[in-house]
Short mmCIF file of C-alpha atoms in Angstrom, two decimals:
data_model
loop_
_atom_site.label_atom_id
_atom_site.label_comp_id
_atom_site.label_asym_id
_atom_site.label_seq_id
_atom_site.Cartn_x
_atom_site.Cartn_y
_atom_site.Cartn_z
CA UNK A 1469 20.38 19.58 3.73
CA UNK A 1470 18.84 16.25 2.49
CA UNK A 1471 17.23 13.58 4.34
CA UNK A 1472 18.61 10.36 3.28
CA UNK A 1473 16.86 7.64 4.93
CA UNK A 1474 13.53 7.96 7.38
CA UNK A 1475 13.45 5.73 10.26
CA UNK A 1476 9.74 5.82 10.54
CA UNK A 1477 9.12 4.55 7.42
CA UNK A 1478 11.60 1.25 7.50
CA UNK A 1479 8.83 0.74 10.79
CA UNK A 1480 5.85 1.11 8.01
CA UNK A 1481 7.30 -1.62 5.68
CA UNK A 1482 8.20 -3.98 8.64
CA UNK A 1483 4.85 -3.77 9.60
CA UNK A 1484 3.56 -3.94 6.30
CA UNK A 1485 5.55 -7.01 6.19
CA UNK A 1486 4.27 -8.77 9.16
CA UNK A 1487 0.75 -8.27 8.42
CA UNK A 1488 1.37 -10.00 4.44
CA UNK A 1489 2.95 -12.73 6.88
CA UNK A 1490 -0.45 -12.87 9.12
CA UNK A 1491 -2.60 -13.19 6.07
CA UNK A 1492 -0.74 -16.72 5.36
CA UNK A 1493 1.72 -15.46 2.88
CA UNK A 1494 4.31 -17.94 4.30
CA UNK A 1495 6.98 -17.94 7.40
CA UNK A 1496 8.60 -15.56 8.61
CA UNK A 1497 11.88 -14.54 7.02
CA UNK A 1498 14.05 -12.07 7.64
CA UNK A 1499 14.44 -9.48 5.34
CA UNK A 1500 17.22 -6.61 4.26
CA UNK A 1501 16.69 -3.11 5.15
CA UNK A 1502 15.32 -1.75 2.04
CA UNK A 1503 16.53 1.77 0.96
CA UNK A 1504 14.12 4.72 0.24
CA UNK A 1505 12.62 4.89 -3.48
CA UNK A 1506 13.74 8.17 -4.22
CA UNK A 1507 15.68 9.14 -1.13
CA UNK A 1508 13.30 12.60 -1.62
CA UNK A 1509 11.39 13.86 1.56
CA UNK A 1510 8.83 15.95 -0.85
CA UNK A 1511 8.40 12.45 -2.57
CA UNK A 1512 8.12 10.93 0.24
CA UNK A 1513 5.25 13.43 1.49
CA UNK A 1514 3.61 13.09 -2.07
CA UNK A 1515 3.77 9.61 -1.49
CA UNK A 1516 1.78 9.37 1.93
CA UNK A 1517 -0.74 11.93 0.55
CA UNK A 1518 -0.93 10.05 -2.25
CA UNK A 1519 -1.61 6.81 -0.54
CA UNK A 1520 -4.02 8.82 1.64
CA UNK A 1521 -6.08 9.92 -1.04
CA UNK A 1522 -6.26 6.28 -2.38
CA UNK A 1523 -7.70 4.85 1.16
CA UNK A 1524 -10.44 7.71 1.10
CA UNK A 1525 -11.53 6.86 -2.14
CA UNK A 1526 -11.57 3.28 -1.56
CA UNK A 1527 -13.56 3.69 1.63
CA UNK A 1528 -16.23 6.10 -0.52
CA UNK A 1529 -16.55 2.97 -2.61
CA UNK A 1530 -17.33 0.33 -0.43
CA UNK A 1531 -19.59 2.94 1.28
CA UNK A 1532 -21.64 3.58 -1.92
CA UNK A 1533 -21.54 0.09 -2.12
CA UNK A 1534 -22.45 -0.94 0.99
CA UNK A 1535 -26.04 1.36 0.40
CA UNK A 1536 -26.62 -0.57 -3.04
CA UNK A 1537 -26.77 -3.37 -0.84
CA UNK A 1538 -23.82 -5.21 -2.65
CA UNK A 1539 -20.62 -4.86 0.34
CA UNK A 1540 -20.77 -6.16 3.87
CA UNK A 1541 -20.72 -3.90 6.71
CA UNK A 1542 -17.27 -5.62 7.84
CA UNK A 1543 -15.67 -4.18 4.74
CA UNK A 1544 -16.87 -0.69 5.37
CA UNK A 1545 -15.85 -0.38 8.92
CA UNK A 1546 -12.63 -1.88 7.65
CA UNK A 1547 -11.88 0.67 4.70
CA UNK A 1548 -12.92 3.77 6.99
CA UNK A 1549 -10.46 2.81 9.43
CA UNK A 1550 -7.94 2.69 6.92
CA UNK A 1551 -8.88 5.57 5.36
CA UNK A 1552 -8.80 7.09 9.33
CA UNK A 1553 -5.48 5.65 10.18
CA UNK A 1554 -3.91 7.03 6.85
CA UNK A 1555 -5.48 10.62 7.43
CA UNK A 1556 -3.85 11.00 10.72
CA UNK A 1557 -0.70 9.47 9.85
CA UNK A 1558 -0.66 12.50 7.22
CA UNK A 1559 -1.90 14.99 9.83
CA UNK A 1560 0.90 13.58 12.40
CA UNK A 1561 3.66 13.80 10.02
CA UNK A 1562 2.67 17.75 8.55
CA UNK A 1563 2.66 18.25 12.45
CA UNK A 1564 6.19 16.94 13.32
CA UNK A 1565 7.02 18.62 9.95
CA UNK A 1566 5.79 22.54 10.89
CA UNK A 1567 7.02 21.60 14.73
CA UNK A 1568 9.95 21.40 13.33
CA UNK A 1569 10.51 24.15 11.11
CA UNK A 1570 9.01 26.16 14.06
CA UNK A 1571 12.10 25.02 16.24
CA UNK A 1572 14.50 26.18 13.74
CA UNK A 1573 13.27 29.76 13.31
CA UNK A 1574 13.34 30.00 17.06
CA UNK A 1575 16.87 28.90 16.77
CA UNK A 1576 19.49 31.93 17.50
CA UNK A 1577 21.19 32.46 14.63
#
């Protein structure tokens, strides 16, 4: 069984969309539904974790920054949060993930 598109994820790159459009990228267009990279839910996963990884080590940077003196404070609040908010998107998706698995071994057979 293969997952071929992710609903949650067309939601992410709306979003992601919207908030290129708030920082004066242009007007609002509309754009076609875009189809998954790979179509892959363990690329997808690798992906997110992936993209996790990258906001924790940005937010270490502006941190170490920040203590030489040379970021504002704004930025670091602003890179943890992203670094928080990708964390628990992980943690909320490997939740829905075992949840699920857990309802199909309950599942009579």
């Amino acid at each position: 069984m293969t997952i071929s598109s992710l609903q949650s994820f067309d939601a992410m790159a709306a979003y992601g969309r919207s908030a290129g459009i708030g920082a004066g990228q242009g007007a609002a267009t509309p754009a076609a539904p875009t189809k998954p990279a790979g179509g892959d839910f363990a690329q997808m996963v690798e992906t997110a974790i992936g993209d996790a990884a990258g906001a924790v080590r940005t937010s270490e940077a502006v941190s170490a920054q920040a203590v030489q003196g040379k970021a504002d404070m704004v930025d670091v609040v602003t890179a943890m949060n992203n670094a928080e908010m990708a964390m628990e998107t992980v943690v909320a998706v490997r939740d829905k993930v075992i949840g699920a698995y857990q309802d199909i071994m309950r599942m009579p057979i």
